[in-house]
Amino acid sequence: MRLGEVLDVIERLLTACGHPEIETVHRYGTDQVAGGPSPAGVRVRCTSGAEAYLWGAIWSGENVLPTPAVLPWPARPDRIAVLVCLLLDAARPAGLSGWQLVALDGLGPSDARGKAPRGVRIVAADGTSLLLRATAAGAPMPEPADDPYPGWKIPETLSVS
């Protein structure tokens, strides 16, 4: 499975999930494999103006993390990585055989380098393994102190079709 196909699945899930924080979901870049000159990914613009990205990456040193049941706040890279894992758990796309939330060596808050969720390792049904790295850009205004949508639930009918 090519990077673009995996990103199509992620884009559809993020668009279909109906999270009130998500304003728009947009694909960017043209690379079909990670590490090329036009990194391909998915950008999520939040209602606060913050943006979160998942893009095809090559990184040495991953640490598998359990997926928490609650979305982290306010760290956008952590939040998008966890949200995507929860959406994949709920939808179980046919073209993918597995996914794991990962911390990436050297990334994360200074007190938790290599321990914060900063990516998603995806294994396709054909055995292809891809890393999506999570990054973010801040909101033009300060974020609220607490998650504004703590009661949001993934729709039971979520699918990628």
PDB file of C-alpha atoms in Angstrom:
ATOM      1  CA  MET A   1       0.000   0.000   0.000  1.00  0.00           C
ATOM      2  CA  ARG A   2       1.356   3.410  -0.931  1.00  0.00           C
ATOM      3  CA  LEU A   3       1.579   6.392   1.393  1.00  0.00           C
ATOM      4  CA  GLY A   4      -1.135   8.241  -0.539  1.00  0.00           C
ATOM      5  CA  GLU A   5      -3.590   5.380  -0.043  1.00  0.00           C
ATOM      6  CA  VAL A   6      -2.980   5.362   3.721  1.00  0.00           C
ATOM      7  CA  LEU A   7      -3.377   9.140   3.840  1.00  0.00           C
ATOM      8  CA  ASP A   8      -6.671   8.813   1.927  1.00  0.00           C
ATOM      9  CA  VAL A   9      -7.970   6.499   4.672  1.00  0.00           C
ATOM     10  CA  ILE A  10      -6.821   8.900   7.414  1.00  0.00           C
ATOM     11  CA  GLU A  11      -8.349  11.896   5.618  1.00  0.00           C
ATOM     12  CA  ARG A  12     -11.700  10.117   5.250  1.00  0.00           C
ATOM     13  CA  LEU A  13     -11.741   9.068   8.907  1.00  0.00           C
ATOM     14  CA  LEU A  14     -10.917  12.560  10.182  1.00  0.00           C
ATOM     15  CA  THR A  15     -13.539  14.098   7.904  1.00  0.00           C
ATOM     16  CA  ALA A  16     -16.229  11.560   8.847  1.00  0.00           C
ATOM     17  CA  CYS A  17     -15.638  11.505  12.608  1.00  0.00           C
ATOM     18  CA  GLY A  18     -17.533  14.736  13.249  1.00  0.00           C
ATOM     19  CA  HIS A  19     -15.258  15.997  16.015  1.00  0.00           C
ATOM     20  CA  PRO A  20     -16.471  19.550  16.764  1.00  0.00           C
ATOM     21  CA  GLU A  21     -12.877  20.782  17.043  1.00  0.00           C
ATOM     22  CA  ILE A  22     -12.120  19.918  13.397  1.00  0.00           C
ATOM     23  CA  GLU A  23     -12.807  22.751  10.978  1.00  0.00           C
ATOM     24  CA  THR A  24     -11.191  21.318   7.827  1.00  0.00           C
ATOM     25  CA  VAL A  25      -9.143  18.315   6.732  1.00  0.00           C
ATOM     26  CA  HIS A  26      -6.805  18.705   3.766  1.00  0.00           C
ATOM     27  CA  ARG A  27      -4.273  16.490   1.968  1.00  0.00           C
ATOM     28  CA  TYR A  28      -0.958  17.982   0.866  1.00  0.00           C
ATOM     29  CA  GLY A  29       2.263  16.894  -0.843  1.00  0.00           C
ATOM     30  CA  THR A  30       2.833  14.427  -3.652  1.00  0.00           C
ATOM     31  CA  ASP A  31       5.351  11.887  -2.346  1.00  0.00           C
ATOM     32  CA  GLN A  32       4.155   8.286  -2.550  1.00  0.00           C
ATOM     33  CA  VAL A  33       6.846   7.130  -0.124  1.00  0.00           C
ATOM     34  CA  ALA A  34       8.225   8.811   2.974  1.00  0.00           C
ATOM     35  CA  GLY A  35      11.376  10.870   2.738  1.00  0.00           C
ATOM     36  CA  GLY A  36      10.915  12.516  -0.659  1.00  0.00           C
ATOM     37  CA  PRO A  37      11.107  16.173  -1.713  1.00  0.00           C
ATOM     38  CA  SER A  38       7.337  16.840  -1.377  1.00  0.00           C
ATOM     39  CA  PRO A  39       6.295  15.307   1.966  1.00  0.00           C
ATOM     40  CA  ALA A  40       2.740  14.020   1.782  1.00  0.00           C
ATOM     41  CA  GLY A  41       0.382  14.283   4.708  1.00  0.00           C
ATOM     42  CA  VAL A  42      -2.956  15.310   6.149  1.00  0.00           C
ATOM     43  CA  ARG A  43      -3.504  18.733   7.728  1.00  0.00           C
ATOM     44  CA  VAL A  44      -6.284  19.311  10.241  1.00  0.00           C
ATOM     45  CA  ARG A  45      -7.282  22.913  10.901  1.00  0.00           C
ATOM     46  CA  CYS A  46      -8.956  23.290  14.267  1.00  0.00           C
ATOM     47  CA  THR A  47     -11.670  25.792  15.139  1.00  0.00           C
ATOM     48  CA  SER A  48      -9.104  27.574  17.343  1.00  0.00           C
ATOM     49  CA  GLY A  49      -6.892  28.170  14.293  1.00  0.00           C
ATOM     50  CA  ALA A  50      -4.312  25.606  15.436  1.00  0.00           C
ATOM     51  CA  GLU A  51      -3.228  23.018  12.897  1.00  0.00           C
ATOM     52  CA  ALA A  52      -2.161  19.416  13.341  1.00  0.00           C
ATOM     53  CA  TYR A  53      -0.368  17.333  10.727  1.00  0.00           C
ATOM     54  CA  LEU A  54       0.268  13.650  10.068  1.00  0.00           C
ATOM     55  CA  TRP A  55       2.818  13.038   7.326  1.00  0.00           C
ATOM     56  CA  GLY A  56       4.907  10.219   5.928  1.00  0.00           C
ATOM     57  CA  ALA A  57       8.238  10.126   7.728  1.00  0.00           C
ATOM     58  CA  ILE A  58      11.358   8.103   8.265  1.00  0.00           C
ATOM     59  CA  TRP A  59      12.564   8.108  11.873  1.00  0.00           C
ATOM     60  CA  SER A  60      14.993   5.969  13.774  1.00  0.00           C
ATOM     61  CA  GLY A  61      13.840   4.956  17.203  1.00  0.00           C
ATOM     62  CA  GLU A  62      10.183   4.306  17.954  1.00  0.00           C
ATOM     63  CA  ASN A  63       8.634   3.359  21.267  1.00  0.00           C
ATOM     64  CA  VAL A  64       5.198   1.747  21.122  1.00  0.00           C
ATOM     65  CA  LEU A  65       2.681   3.387  23.464  1.00  0.00           C
ATOM     66  CA  PRO A  66      -0.731   2.251  24.652  1.00  0.00           C
ATOM     67  CA  THR A  67      -3.542   4.297  23.118  1.00  0.00           C
ATOM     68  CA  PRO A  68      -5.269   6.272  25.865  1.00  0.00           C
ATOM     69  CA  ALA A  69      -9.071   6.350  25.930  1.00  0.00           C
ATOM     70  CA  VAL A  70      -9.060  10.136  26.401  1.00  0.00           C
ATOM     71  CA  LEU A  71      -7.576  12.612  23.929  1.00  0.00           C
ATOM     72  CA  PRO A  72      -4.606  14.486  25.395  1.00  0.00           C
ATOM     73  CA  TRP A  73      -4.924  18.244  25.815  1.00  0.00           C
ATOM     74  CA  PRO A  74      -3.563  20.691  24.687  1.00  0.00           C
ATOM     75  CA  ALA A  75      -0.570  19.147  22.850  1.00  0.00           C
ATOM     76  CA  ARG A  76      -1.774  19.028  19.226  1.00  0.00           C
ATOM     77  CA  PRO A  77       0.753  16.454  17.939  1.00  0.00           C
ATOM     78  CA  ASP A  78      -0.210  14.074  20.747  1.00  0.00           C
ATOM     79  CA  ARG A  79      -3.896  14.764  20.222  1.00  0.00           C
ATOM     80  CA  ILE A  80      -3.934  14.078  16.461  1.00  0.00           C
ATOM     81  CA  ALA A  81      -1.893  10.872  16.826  1.00  0.00           C
ATOM     82  CA  VAL A  82      -4.183   9.527  19.557  1.00  0.00           C
ATOM     83  CA  LEU A  83      -7.337  10.595  17.693  1.00  0.00           C
ATOM     84  CA  VAL A  84      -6.241   8.768  14.540  1.00  0.00           C
ATOM     85  CA  CYS A  85      -5.477   5.582  16.505  1.00  0.00           C
ATOM     86  CA  LEU A  86      -8.898   5.738  18.187  1.00  0.00           C
ATOM     87  CA  LEU A  87     -10.591   6.282  14.813  1.00  0.00           C
ATOM     88  CA  LEU A  88      -8.696   3.364  13.277  1.00  0.00           C
ATOM     89  CA  ASP A  89      -9.691   1.180  16.259  1.00  0.00           C
ATOM     90  CA  ALA A  90     -13.347   2.089  15.696  1.00  0.00           C
ATOM     91  CA  ALA A  91     -13.461   1.830  11.875  1.00  0.00           C
ATOM     92  CA  ARG A  92     -11.044  -1.082  11.308  1.00  0.00           C
ATOM     93  CA  PRO A  93     -10.339  -0.243   7.625  1.00  0.00           C
ATOM     94  CA  ALA A  94     -10.013  -3.355   5.454  1.00  0.00           C
ATOM     95  CA  GLY A  95      -6.783  -2.242   3.776  1.00  0.00           C
ATOM     96  CA  LEU A  96      -4.939  -1.948   7.087  1.00  0.00           C
ATOM     97  CA  SER A  97      -3.958  -4.832   9.335  1.00  0.00           C
ATOM     98  CA  GLY A  98      -2.593  -2.881  12.274  1.00  0.00           C
ATOM     99  CA  TRP A  99      -1.553   0.440  13.786  1.00  0.00           C
ATOM    100  CA  GLN A 100       0.277   1.561  16.874  1.00  0.00           C
ATOM    101  CA  LEU A 101       0.676   4.844  18.650  1.00  0.00           C
ATOM    102  CA  VAL A 102       4.397   5.588  18.904  1.00  0.00           C
ATOM    103  CA  ALA A 103       6.768   7.956  20.639  1.00  0.00           C
ATOM    104  CA  LEU A 104       9.747   8.997  18.541  1.00  0.00           C
ATOM    105  CA  ASP A 105      13.251   9.218  19.964  1.00  0.00           C
ATOM    106  CA  GLY A 106      14.278  12.798  20.664  1.00  0.00           C
ATOM    107  CA  LEU A 107      10.786  14.284  20.214  1.00  0.00           C
ATOM    108  CA  GLY A 108       8.300  15.520  22.773  1.00  0.00           C
ATOM    109  CA  PRO A 109       8.323  17.892  25.721  1.00  0.00           C
ATOM    110  CA  SER A 110      11.724  18.418  27.333  1.00  0.00           C
ATOM    111  CA  ASP A 111      10.695  16.310  30.344  1.00  0.00           C
ATOM    112  CA  ALA A 112       9.301  13.480  28.177  1.00  0.00           C
ATOM    113  CA  ARG A 113      11.544  13.167  25.107  1.00  0.00           C
ATOM    114  CA  GLY A 114      10.806   9.903  23.343  1.00  0.00           C
ATOM    115  CA  LYS A 115       7.781   9.241  25.581  1.00  0.00           C
ATOM    116  CA  ALA A 116       5.029  11.468  24.119  1.00  0.00           C
ATOM    117  CA  PRO A 117       2.808  10.210  21.277  1.00  0.00           C
ATOM    118  CA  ARG A 118       4.311  11.775  18.159  1.00  0.00           C
ATOM    119  CA  GLY A 119       3.413   9.276  15.465  1.00  0.00           C
ATOM    120  CA  VAL A 120       1.364   6.362  14.226  1.00  0.00           C
ATOM    121  CA  ARG A 121       2.968   3.218  12.784  1.00  0.00           C
ATOM    122  CA  ILE A 122       0.580   1.692  10.251  1.00  0.00           C
ATOM    123  CA  VAL A 123       0.829  -1.782   8.741  1.00  0.00           C
ATOM    124  CA  ALA A 124      -1.185  -2.371   5.592  1.00  0.00           C
ATOM    125  CA  ALA A 125      -2.870  -5.666   4.742  1.00  0.00           C
ATOM    126  CA  ASP A 126      -0.159  -6.250   2.100  1.00  0.00           C
ATOM    127  CA  GLY A 127       2.555  -6.020   4.793  1.00  0.00           C
ATOM    128  CA  THR A 128       3.720  -2.486   3.965  1.00  0.00           C
ATOM    129  CA  SER A 129       4.684  -0.543   7.086  1.00  0.00           C
ATOM    130  CA  LEU A 130       4.517   3.261   7.188  1.00  0.00           C
ATOM    131  CA  LEU A 131       5.235   5.852   9.846  1.00  0.00           C
ATOM    132  CA  LEU A 132       3.058   8.950  10.073  1.00  0.00           C
ATOM    133  CA  ARG A 133       4.750  11.627  12.158  1.00  0.00           C
ATOM    134  CA  ALA A 134       2.562  14.065  14.081  1.00  0.00           C
ATOM    135  CA  THR A 135       3.428  17.764  14.203  1.00  0.00           C
ATOM    136  CA  ALA A 136       1.448  20.940  14.831  1.00  0.00           C
ATOM    137  CA  ALA A 137       1.290  24.697  14.507  1.00  0.00           C
ATOM    138  CA  GLY A 138      -0.130  26.797  17.325  1.00  0.00           C
ATOM    139  CA  ALA A 139      -3.369  28.711  17.453  1.00  0.00           C
ATOM    140  CA  PRO A 140      -3.346  32.487  16.935  1.00  0.00           C
ATOM    141  CA  MET A 141      -4.912  32.832  20.409  1.00  0.00           C
ATOM    142  CA  PRO A 142      -4.190  30.944  23.617  1.00  0.00           C
ATOM    143  CA  GLU A 143      -5.932  27.586  23.867  1.00  0.00           C
ATOM    144  CA  PRO A 144      -8.461  27.076  26.688  1.00  0.00           C
ATOM    145  CA  ALA A 145      -7.058  25.578  29.888  1.00  0.00           C
ATOM    146  CA  ASP A 146      -9.230  22.462  29.520  1.00  0.00           C
ATOM    147  CA  ASP A 147     -10.350  20.370  26.563  1.00  0.00           C
ATOM    148  CA  PRO A 148     -13.469  22.129  25.234  1.00  0.00           C
ATOM    149  CA  TYR A 149     -14.961  18.813  24.020  1.00  0.00           C
ATOM    150  CA  PRO A 150     -14.383  16.251  26.792  1.00  0.00           C
ATOM    151  CA  GLY A 151     -17.671  14.422  26.161  1.00  0.00           C
ATOM    152  CA  TRP A 152     -17.209  13.842  22.420  1.00  0.00           C
ATOM    153  CA  LYS A 153     -17.600  10.218  21.331  1.00  0.00           C
ATOM    154  CA  ILE A 154     -16.620   8.477  18.106  1.00  0.00           C
ATOM    155  CA  PRO A 155     -19.743   7.779  16.031  1.00  0.00           C
ATOM    156  CA  GLU A 156     -20.726   4.104  16.115  1.00  0.00           C
ATOM    157  CA  THR A 157     -21.297   4.197  12.357  1.00  0.00           C
ATOM    158  CA  LEU A 158     -17.800   5.494  11.501  1.00  0.00           C
ATOM    159  CA  SER A 159     -16.369   3.930   8.353  1.00  0.00           C
ATOM    160  CA  VAL A 160     -14.006   4.830   5.535  1.00  0.00           C
ATOM    161  CA  SER A 161     -16.323   4.000   2.642  1.00  0.00           C
TER     162      SER A 161
END
